[in-house]
mmCIF file of C-alpha atoms in Angstrom:
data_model
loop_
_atom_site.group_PDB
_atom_site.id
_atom_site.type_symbol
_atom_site.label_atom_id
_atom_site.label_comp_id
_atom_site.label_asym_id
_atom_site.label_seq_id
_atom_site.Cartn_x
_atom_site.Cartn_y
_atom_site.Cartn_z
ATOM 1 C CA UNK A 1 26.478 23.373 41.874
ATOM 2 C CA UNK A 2 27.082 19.777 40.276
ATOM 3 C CA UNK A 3 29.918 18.939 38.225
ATOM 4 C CA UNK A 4 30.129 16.550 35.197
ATOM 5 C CA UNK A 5 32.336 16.103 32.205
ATOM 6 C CA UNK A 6 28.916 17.029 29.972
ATOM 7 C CA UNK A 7 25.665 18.428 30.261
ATOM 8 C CA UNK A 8 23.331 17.280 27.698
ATOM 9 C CA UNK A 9 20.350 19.897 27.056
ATOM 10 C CA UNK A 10 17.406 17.733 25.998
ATOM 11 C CA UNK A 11 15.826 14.186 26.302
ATOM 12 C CA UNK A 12 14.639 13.457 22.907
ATOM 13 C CA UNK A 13 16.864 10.559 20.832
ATOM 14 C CA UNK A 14 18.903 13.441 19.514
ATOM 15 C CA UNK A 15 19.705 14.075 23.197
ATOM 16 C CA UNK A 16 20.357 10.231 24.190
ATOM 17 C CA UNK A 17 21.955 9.541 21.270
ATOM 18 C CA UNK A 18 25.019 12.215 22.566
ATOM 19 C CA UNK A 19 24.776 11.466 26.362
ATOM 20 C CA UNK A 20 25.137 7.826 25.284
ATOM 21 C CA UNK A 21 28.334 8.293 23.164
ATOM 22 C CA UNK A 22 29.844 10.118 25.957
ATOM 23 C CA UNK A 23 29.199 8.015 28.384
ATOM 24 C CA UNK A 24 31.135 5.499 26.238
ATOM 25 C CA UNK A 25 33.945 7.138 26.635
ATOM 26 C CA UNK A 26 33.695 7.120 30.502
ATOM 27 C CA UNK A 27 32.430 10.952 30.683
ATOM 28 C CA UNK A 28 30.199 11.875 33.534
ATOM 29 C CA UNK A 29 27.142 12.856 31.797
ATOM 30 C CA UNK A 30 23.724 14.633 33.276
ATOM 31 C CA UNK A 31 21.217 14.772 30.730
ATOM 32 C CA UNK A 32 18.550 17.459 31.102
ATOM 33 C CA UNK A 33 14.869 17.371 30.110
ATOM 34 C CA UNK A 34 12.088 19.819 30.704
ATOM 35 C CA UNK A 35 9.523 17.405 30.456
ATOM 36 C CA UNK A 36 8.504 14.478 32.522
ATOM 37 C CA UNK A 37 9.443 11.937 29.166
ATOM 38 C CA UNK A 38 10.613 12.893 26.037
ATOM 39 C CA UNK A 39 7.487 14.457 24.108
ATOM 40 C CA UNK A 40 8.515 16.003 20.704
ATOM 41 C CA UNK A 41 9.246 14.485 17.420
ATOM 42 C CA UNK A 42 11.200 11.700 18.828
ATOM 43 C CA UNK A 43 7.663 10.301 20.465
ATOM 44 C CA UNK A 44 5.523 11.733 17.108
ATOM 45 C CA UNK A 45 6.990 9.744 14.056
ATOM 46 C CA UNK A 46 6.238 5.824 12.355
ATOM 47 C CA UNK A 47 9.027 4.481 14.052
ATOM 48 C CA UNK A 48 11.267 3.670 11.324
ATOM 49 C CA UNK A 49 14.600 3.456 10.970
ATOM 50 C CA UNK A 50 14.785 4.347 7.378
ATOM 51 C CA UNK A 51 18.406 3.651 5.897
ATOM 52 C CA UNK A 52 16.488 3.721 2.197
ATOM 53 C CA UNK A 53 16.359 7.448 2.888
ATOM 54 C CA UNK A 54 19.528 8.458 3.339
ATOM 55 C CA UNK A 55 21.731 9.026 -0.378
ATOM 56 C CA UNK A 56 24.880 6.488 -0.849
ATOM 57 C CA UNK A 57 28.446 7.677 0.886
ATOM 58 C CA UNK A 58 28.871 8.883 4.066
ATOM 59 C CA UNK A 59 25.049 9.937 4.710
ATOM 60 C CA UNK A 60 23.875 6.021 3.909
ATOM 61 C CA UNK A 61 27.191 4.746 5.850
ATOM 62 C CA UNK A 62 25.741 6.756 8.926
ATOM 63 C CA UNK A 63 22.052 5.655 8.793
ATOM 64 C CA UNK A 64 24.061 2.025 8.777
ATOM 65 C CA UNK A 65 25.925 2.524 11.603
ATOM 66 C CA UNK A 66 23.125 3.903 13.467
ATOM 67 C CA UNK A 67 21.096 0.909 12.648
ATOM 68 C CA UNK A 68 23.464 -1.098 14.063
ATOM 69 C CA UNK A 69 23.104 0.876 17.165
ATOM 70 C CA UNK A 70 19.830 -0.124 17.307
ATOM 71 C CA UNK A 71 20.517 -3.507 16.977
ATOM 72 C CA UNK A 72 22.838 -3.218 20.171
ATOM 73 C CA UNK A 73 20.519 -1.783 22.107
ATOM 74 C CA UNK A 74 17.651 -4.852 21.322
ATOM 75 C CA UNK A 75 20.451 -6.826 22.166
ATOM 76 C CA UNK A 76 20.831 -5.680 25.626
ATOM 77 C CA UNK A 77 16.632 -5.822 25.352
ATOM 78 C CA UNK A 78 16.580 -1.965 26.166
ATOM 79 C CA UNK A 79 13.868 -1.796 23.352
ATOM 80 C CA UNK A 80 12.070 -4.275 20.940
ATOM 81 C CA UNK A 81 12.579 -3.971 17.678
ATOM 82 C CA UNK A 82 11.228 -5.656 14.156
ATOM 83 C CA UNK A 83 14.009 -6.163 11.307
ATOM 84 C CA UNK A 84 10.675 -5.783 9.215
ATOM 85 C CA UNK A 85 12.390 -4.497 5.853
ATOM 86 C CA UNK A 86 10.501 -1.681 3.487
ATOM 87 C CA UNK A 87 8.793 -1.708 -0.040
ATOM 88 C CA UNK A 88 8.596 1.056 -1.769
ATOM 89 C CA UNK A 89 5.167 0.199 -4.156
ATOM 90 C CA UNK A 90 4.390 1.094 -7.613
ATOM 91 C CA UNK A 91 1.331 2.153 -8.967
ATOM 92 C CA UNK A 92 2.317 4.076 -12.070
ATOM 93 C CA UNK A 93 4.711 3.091 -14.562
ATOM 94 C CA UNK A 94 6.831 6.272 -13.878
ATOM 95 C CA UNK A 95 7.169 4.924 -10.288
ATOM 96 C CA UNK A 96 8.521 1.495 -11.239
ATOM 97 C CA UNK A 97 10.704 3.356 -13.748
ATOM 98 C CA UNK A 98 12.132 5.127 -10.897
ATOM 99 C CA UNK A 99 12.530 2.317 -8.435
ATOM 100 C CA UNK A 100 13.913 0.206 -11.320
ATOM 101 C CA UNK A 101 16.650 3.152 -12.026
ATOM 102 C CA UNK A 102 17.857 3.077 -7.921
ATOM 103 C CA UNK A 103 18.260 -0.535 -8.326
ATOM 104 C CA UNK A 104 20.373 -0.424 -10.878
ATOM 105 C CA UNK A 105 22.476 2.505 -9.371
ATOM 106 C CA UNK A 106 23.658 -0.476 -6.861
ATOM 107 C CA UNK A 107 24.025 1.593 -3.808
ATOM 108 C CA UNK A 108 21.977 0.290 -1.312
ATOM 109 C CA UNK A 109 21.064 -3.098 -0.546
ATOM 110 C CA UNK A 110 17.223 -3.756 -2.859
ATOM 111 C CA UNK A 111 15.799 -5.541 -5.410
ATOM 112 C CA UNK A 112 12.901 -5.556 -7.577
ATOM 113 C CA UNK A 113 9.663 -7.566 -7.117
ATOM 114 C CA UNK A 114 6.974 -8.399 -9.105
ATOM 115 C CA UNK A 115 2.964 -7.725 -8.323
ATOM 116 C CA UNK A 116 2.721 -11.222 -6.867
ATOM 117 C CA UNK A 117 5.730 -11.285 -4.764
ATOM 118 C CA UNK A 118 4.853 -7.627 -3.503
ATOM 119 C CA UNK A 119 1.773 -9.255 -2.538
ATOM 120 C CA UNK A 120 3.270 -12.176 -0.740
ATOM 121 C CA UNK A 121 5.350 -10.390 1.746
ATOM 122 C CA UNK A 122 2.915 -7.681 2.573
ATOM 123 C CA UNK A 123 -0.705 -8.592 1.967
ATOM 124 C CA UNK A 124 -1.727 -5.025 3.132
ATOM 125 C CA UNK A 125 -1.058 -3.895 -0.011
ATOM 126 C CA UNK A 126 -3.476 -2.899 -2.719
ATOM 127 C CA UNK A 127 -3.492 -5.069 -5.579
ATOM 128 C CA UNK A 128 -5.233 -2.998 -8.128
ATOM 129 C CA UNK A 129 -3.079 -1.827 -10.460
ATOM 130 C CA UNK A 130 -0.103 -2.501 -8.471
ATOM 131 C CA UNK A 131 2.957 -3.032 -10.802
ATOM 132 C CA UNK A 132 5.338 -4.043 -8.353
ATOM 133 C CA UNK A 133 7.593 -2.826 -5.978
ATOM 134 C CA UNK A 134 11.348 -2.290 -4.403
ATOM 135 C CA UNK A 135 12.771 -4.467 -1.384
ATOM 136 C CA UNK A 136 14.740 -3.231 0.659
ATOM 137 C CA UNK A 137 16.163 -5.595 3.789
ATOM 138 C CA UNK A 138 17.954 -2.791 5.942
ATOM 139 C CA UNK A 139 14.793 -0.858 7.376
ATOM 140 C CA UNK A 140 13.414 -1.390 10.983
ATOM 141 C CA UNK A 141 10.637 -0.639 13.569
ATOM 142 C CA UNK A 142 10.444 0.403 16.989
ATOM 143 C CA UNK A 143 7.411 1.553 18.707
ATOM 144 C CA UNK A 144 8.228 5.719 18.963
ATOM 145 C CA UNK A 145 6.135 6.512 22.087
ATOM 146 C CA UNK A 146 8.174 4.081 23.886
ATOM 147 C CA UNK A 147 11.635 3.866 23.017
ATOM 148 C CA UNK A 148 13.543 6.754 24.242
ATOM 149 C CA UNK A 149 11.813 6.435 27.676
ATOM 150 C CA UNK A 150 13.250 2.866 27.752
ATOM 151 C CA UNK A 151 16.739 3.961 26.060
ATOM 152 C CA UNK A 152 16.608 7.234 29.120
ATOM 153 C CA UNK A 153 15.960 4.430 31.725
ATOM 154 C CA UNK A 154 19.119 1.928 30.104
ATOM 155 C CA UNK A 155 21.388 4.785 30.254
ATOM 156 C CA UNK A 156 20.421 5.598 33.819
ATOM 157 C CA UNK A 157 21.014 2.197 34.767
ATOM 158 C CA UNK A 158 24.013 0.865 32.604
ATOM 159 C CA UNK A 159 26.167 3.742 31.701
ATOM 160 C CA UNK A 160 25.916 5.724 34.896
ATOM 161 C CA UNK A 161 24.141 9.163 33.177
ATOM 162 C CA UNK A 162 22.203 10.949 35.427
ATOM 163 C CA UNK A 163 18.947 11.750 33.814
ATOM 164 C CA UNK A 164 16.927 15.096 35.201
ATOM 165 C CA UNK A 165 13.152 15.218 34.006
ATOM 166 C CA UNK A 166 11.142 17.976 34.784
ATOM 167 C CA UNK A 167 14.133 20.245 34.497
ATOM 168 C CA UNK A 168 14.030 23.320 32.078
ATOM 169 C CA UNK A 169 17.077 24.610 31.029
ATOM 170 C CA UNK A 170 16.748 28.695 31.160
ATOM 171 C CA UNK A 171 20.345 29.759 30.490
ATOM 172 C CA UNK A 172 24.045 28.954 30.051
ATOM 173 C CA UNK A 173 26.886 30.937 31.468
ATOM 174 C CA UNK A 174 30.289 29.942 30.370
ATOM 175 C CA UNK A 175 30.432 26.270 31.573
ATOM 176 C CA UNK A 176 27.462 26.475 33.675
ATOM 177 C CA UNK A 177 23.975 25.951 32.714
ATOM 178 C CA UNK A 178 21.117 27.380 34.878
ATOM 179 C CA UNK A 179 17.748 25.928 35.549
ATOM 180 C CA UNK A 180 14.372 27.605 36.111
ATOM 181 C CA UNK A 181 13.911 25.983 39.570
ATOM 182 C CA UNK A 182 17.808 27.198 40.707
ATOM 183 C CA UNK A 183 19.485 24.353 40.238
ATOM 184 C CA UNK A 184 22.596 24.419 38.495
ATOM 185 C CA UNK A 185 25.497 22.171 36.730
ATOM 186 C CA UNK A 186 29.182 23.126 35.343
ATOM 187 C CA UNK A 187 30.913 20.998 32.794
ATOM 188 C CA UNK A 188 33.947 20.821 30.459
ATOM 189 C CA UNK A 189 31.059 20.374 27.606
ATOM 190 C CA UNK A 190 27.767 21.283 27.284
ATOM 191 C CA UNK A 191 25.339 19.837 24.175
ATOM 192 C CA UNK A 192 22.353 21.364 23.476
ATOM 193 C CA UNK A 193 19.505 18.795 21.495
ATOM 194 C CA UNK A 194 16.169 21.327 21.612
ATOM 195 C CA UNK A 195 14.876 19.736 18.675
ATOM 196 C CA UNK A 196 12.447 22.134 17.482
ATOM 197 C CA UNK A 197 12.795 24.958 20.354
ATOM 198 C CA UNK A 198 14.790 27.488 18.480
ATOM 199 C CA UNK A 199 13.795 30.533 20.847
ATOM 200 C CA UNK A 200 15.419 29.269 24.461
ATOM 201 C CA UNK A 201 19.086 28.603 24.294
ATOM 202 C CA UNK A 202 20.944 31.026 21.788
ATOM 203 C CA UNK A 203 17.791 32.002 19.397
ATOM 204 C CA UNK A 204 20.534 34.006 17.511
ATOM 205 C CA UNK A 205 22.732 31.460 16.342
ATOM 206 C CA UNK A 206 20.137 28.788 15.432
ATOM 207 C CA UNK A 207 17.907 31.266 13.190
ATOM 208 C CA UNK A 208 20.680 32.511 11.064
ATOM 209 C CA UNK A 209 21.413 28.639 10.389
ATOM 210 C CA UNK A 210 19.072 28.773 7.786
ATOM 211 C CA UNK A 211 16.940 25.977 9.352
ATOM 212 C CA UNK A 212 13.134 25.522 9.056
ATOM 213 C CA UNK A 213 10.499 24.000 11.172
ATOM 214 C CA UNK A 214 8.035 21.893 9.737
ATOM 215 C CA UNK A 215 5.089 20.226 10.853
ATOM 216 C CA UNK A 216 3.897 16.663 9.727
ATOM 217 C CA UNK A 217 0.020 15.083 10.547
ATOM 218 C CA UNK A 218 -0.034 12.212 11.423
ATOM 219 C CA UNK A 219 -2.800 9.227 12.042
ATOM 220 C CA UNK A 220 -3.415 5.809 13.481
ATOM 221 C CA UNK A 221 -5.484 2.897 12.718
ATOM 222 C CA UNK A 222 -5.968 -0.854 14.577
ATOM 223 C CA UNK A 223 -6.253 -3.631 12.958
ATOM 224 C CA UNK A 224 -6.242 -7.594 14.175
ATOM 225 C CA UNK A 225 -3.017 -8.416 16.221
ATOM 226 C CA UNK A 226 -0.665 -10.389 13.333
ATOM 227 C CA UNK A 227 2.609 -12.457 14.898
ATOM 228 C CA UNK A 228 4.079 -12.058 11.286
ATOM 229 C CA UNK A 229 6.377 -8.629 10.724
ATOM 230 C CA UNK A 230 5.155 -6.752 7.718
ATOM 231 C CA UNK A 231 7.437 -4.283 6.377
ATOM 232 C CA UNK A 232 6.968 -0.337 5.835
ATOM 233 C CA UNK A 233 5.407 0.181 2.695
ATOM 234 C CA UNK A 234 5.812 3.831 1.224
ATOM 235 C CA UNK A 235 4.135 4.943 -1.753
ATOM 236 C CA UNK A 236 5.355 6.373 -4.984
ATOM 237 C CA UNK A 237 4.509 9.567 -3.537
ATOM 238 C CA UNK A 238 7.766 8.953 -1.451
ATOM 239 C CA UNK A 239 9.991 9.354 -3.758
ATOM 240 C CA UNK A 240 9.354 12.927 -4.332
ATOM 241 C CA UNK A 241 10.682 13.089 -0.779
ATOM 242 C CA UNK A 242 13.701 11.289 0.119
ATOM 243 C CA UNK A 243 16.989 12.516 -1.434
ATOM 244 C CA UNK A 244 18.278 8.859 -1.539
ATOM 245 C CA UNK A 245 16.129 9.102 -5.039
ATOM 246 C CA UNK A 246 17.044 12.556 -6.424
ATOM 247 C CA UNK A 247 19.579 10.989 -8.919
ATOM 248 C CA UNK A 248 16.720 8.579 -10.671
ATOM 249 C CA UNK A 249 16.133 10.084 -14.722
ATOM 250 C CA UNK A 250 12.655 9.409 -14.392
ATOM 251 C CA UNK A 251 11.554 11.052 -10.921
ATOM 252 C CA UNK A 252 11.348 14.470 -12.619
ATOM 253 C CA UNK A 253 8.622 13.391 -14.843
ATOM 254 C CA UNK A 254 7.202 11.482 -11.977
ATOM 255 C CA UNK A 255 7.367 14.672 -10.019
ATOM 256 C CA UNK A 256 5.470 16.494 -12.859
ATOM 257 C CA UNK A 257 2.710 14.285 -12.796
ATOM 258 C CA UNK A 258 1.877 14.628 -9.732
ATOM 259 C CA UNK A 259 2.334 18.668 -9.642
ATOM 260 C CA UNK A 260 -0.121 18.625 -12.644
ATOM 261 C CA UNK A 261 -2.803 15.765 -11.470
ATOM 262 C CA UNK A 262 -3.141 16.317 -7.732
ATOM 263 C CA UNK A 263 -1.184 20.091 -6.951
ATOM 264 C CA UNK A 264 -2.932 19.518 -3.979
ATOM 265 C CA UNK A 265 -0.319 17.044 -2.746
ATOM 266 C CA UNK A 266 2.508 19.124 -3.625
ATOM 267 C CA UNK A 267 1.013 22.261 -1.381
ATOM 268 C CA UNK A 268 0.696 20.196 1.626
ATOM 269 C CA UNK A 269 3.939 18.454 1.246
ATOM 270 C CA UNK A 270 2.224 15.099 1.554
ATOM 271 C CA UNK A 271 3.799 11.452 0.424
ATOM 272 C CA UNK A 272 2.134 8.381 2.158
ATOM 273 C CA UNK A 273 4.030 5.721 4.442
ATOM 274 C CA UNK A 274 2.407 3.323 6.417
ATOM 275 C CA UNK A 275 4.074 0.969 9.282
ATOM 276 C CA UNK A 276 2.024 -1.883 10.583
ATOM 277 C CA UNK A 277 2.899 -3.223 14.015
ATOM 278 C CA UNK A 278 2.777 -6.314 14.944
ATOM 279 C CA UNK A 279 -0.053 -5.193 17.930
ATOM 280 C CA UNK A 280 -2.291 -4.152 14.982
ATOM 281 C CA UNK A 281 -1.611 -0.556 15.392
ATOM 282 C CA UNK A 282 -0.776 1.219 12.078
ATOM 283 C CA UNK A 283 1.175 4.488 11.530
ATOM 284 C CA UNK A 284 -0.228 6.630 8.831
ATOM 285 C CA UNK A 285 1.368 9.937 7.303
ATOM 286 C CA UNK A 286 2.429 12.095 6.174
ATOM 287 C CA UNK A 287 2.080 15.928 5.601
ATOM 288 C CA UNK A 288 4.807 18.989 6.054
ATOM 289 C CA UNK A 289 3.934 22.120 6.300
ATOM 290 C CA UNK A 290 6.743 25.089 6.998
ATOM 291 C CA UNK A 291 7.362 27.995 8.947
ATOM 292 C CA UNK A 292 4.398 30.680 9.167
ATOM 293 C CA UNK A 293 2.072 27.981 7.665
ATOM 294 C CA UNK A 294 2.276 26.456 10.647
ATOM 295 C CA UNK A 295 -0.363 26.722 12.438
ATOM 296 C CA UNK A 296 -1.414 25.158 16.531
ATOM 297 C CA UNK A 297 -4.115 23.437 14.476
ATOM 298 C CA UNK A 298 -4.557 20.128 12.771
ATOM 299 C CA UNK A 299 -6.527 20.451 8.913
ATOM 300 C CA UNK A 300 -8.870 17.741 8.388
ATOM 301 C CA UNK A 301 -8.296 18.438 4.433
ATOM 302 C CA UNK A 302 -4.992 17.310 5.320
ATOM 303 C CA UNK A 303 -5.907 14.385 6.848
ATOM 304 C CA UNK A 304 -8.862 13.266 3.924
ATOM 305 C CA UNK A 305 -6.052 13.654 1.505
ATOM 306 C CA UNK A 306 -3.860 11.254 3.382
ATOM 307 C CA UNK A 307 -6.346 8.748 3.810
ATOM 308 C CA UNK A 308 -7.525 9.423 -0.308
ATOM 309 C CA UNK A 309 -4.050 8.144 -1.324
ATOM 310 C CA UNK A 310 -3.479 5.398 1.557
ATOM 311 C CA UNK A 311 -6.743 3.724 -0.051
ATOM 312 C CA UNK A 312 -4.857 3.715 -3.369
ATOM 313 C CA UNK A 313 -1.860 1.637 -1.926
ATOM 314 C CA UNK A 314 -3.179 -0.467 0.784
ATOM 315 C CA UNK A 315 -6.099 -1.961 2.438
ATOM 316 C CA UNK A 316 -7.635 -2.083 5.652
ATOM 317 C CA UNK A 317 -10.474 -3.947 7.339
ATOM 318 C CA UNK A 318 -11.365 -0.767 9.055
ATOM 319 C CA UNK A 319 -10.358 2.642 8.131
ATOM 320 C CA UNK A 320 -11.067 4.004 11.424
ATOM 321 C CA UNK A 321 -9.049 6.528 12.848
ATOM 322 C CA UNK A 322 -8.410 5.907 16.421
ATOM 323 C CA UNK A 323 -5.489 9.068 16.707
ATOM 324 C CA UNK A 324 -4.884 12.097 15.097
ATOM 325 C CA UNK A 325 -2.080 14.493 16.075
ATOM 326 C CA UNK A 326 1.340 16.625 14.738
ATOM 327 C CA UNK A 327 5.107 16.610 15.768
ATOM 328 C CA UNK A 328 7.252 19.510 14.786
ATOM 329 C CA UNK A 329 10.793 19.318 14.337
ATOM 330 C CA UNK A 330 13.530 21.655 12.699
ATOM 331 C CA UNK A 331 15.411 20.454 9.587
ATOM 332 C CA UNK A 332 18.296 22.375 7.235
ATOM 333 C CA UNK A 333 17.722 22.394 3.585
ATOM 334 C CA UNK A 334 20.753 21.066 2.494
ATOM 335 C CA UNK A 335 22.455 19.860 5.889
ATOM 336 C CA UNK A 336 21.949 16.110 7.691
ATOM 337 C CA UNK A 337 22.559 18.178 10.988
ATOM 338 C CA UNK A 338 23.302 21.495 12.022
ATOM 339 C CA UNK A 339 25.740 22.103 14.439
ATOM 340 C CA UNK A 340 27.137 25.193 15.959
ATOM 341 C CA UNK A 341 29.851 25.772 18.641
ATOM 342 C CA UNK A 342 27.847 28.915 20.085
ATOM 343 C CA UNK A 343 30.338 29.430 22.717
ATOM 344 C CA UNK A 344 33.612 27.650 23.597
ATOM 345 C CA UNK A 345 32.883 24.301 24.150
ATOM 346 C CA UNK A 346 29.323 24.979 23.933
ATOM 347 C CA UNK A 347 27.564 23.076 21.304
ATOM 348 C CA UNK A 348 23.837 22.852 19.760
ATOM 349 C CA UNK A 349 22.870 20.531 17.890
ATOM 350 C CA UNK A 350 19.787 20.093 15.994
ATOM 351 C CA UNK A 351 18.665 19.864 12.173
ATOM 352 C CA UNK A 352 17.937 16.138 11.509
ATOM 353 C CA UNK A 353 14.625 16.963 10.316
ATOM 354 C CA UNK A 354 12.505 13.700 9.557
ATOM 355 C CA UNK A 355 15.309 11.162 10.035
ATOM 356 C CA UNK A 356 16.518 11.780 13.640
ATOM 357 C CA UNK A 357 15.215 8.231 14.752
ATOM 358 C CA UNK A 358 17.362 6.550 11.742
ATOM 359 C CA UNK A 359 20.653 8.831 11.750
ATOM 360 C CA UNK A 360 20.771 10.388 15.502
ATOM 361 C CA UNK A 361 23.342 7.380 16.950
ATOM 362 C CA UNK A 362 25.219 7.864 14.263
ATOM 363 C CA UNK A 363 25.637 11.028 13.552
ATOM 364 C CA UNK A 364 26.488 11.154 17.401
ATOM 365 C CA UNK A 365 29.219 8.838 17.321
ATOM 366 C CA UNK A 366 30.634 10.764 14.318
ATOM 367 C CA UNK A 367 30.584 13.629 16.493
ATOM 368 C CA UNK A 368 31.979 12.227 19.830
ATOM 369 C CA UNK A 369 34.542 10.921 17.322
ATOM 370 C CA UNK A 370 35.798 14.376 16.267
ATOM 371 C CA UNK A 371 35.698 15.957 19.670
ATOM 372 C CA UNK A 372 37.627 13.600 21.289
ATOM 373 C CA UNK A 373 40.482 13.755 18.376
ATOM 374 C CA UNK A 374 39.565 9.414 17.647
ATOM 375 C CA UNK A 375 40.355 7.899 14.197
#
């Protein structure tokens, strides 16, 4: 049997993002993954680290200091990232109301633009009818499928954490955590990241947390190679989403509109983003879908209703979908993360829904923080 300081259950960025904070603090770590790479949400989202998300105080100060995170590890050219910024765009008037009330809340870093400047900084848009739009510096991009393989590979390297693939985790024991193929580790702490698996490791604890999985659709086009970064551009549809807005007067009428012109929308969950890479690929989404309505199988009515309100806010050469597929992940209604100490020193950790690429560092670090008794 091997012996660390930690045993980290699970490879996605939720995973990394502990075994990298503990190696910090010059803990032996093994991380364990059942598959060959990490293959779950962390490898099925845009890519964005998405600081405009996250609502002002300590949520918003996290999704900062995870950004900066990121920003390290570009430094140390683990992965590449584009500073490419967000606007939020406005079609309606009841979505520049809305945009125009967060500005003036001054709690994150934005400011207004006009049609033409909108325009300007990311010609994908769709100029008809557009009214104008929110700027927001702090958002980034990093290509999903790629990334934690290449931040798995810099911790194996750099901080000395031993990273198992092809390992699945069947049980825990105290401090010692059993494998399917007989192998076996002990450690002072064990964290448990399953993302979305809430049926292997302690099924009991994690379904009376209250969480819920959800499933999002997602879709790619390609477009001609651009050297200029274009930010993420979300639609007005987005702010029915992200709690950052929930404060906003006007987003309850907004939010009626939409219930009473296109229910549709509302049933499937769906708000449209779209993150244009500098290799011409371009991440479309998004739909959630919960619990027993989810189902091993993609709906194409999903899909022609992202695409109907994707023509609305920007334009493509060729609307050509060259990928379709899902992620699942688990998320808490009310909580950023949910974590349980399921036995002594035995942790899981999972919840962060949608925004585990943008908050998982630094929620982490918040964590590794507390255990270790640091100011």
């Amino acid at each position: 049997m091997s012996t660390y300081d930690v045993v980290v259950v699970g490879g996605g960025i939720v995973g990394l993002a502990h075994a990298w904070m503990a190696s910090e603090r010059g803990l032996r770590v093994v991380l364990l993954e059942r598959t060959p790479v990490a293959q779950g949400a962390s490898v099925r989202n845009f890519g964005m680290i998405w600081p405009i998300g996250q609502p002002s105080g300590e949520l918003y100060a996290t999704a900062m200091r995870s950004r900066d995170r990121w920003l390290t590890l570009s430094n140390e050219h683990v992965v590449d990232i584009e500073q490419c910024g967000s606007i939020h765009v406005a079609h309606k008037p009841d979505e520049m109301a809305v945009l125009e009330e967060f500005c003036s809340h001054r709690s994150h870093s934005v400011e207004i633009l006009g049609a033409e400047s909108v325009m300007q900084r990311a010609p994908i848009v769709n100029p008809n009818g557009l009214l104008g739009g929110m700027l927001s510096a702090t958002e980034m991009r990093v290509n999903p499928r790629v990334a934690s393989a290449q931040v798995a590979a810099w911790l194996q390297a750099e901080k000395k954490v031993t990273c198992c693939f092809n390992t699945t985790v069947t049980s825990i024991d105290g401090g010692n955590v059993l494998a399917s193929d007989g192998r076996a580790w002990r450690a002072d702490r064990i964290v448990i990241c399953g993302g979305s698996d809430l049926q292997t490791l302690y099924p009991e604890f994690l379904q009376s947390a209250g969480m819920k999985l959800c499933k999002l659709q997602m879709l790619k086009a390609v477009q001609a190679r651009s050297e200029a970064v274009q930010p993420h551009i979300a639609s007005g549809l987005t702010l029915r989403h992200y709690s950052s807005f929930s404060s906003c007067p006007s987003l309850a009428e907004l939010k009626q509109r939409v219930a009473s012109e296109t229910p549709e929308l509302d049933d499937f969950g769906i708000h449209v983003m779209a993150s244009p890479f500098r290799s011409g690929d371009i991440l479309l989404g998004d739909s959630h879908e919960y619990d027993a309505d989810i189902a091993p199988f993609d709906k194409a009515e999903i899909d022609d209703l992202m695409l109907r309100e994707l023509q609305k806010i920007i334009r493509l050469n060729d609307w050509t979908m060259h990928e379709r597929w899902h992620g699942i992940y688990a998320k808490h209604p009310e909580l950023p993360v949910v974590e349980r100490e399921v036995e002594p020193r035995v942790h899981a950790i999972t919840g962060t829904g949608g925004s585990g690429m943008t908050m998982s560092f630094g929620l982490a670090e918040r964590t590794w923080k507390r255990w270790m008794g640091e100011n």
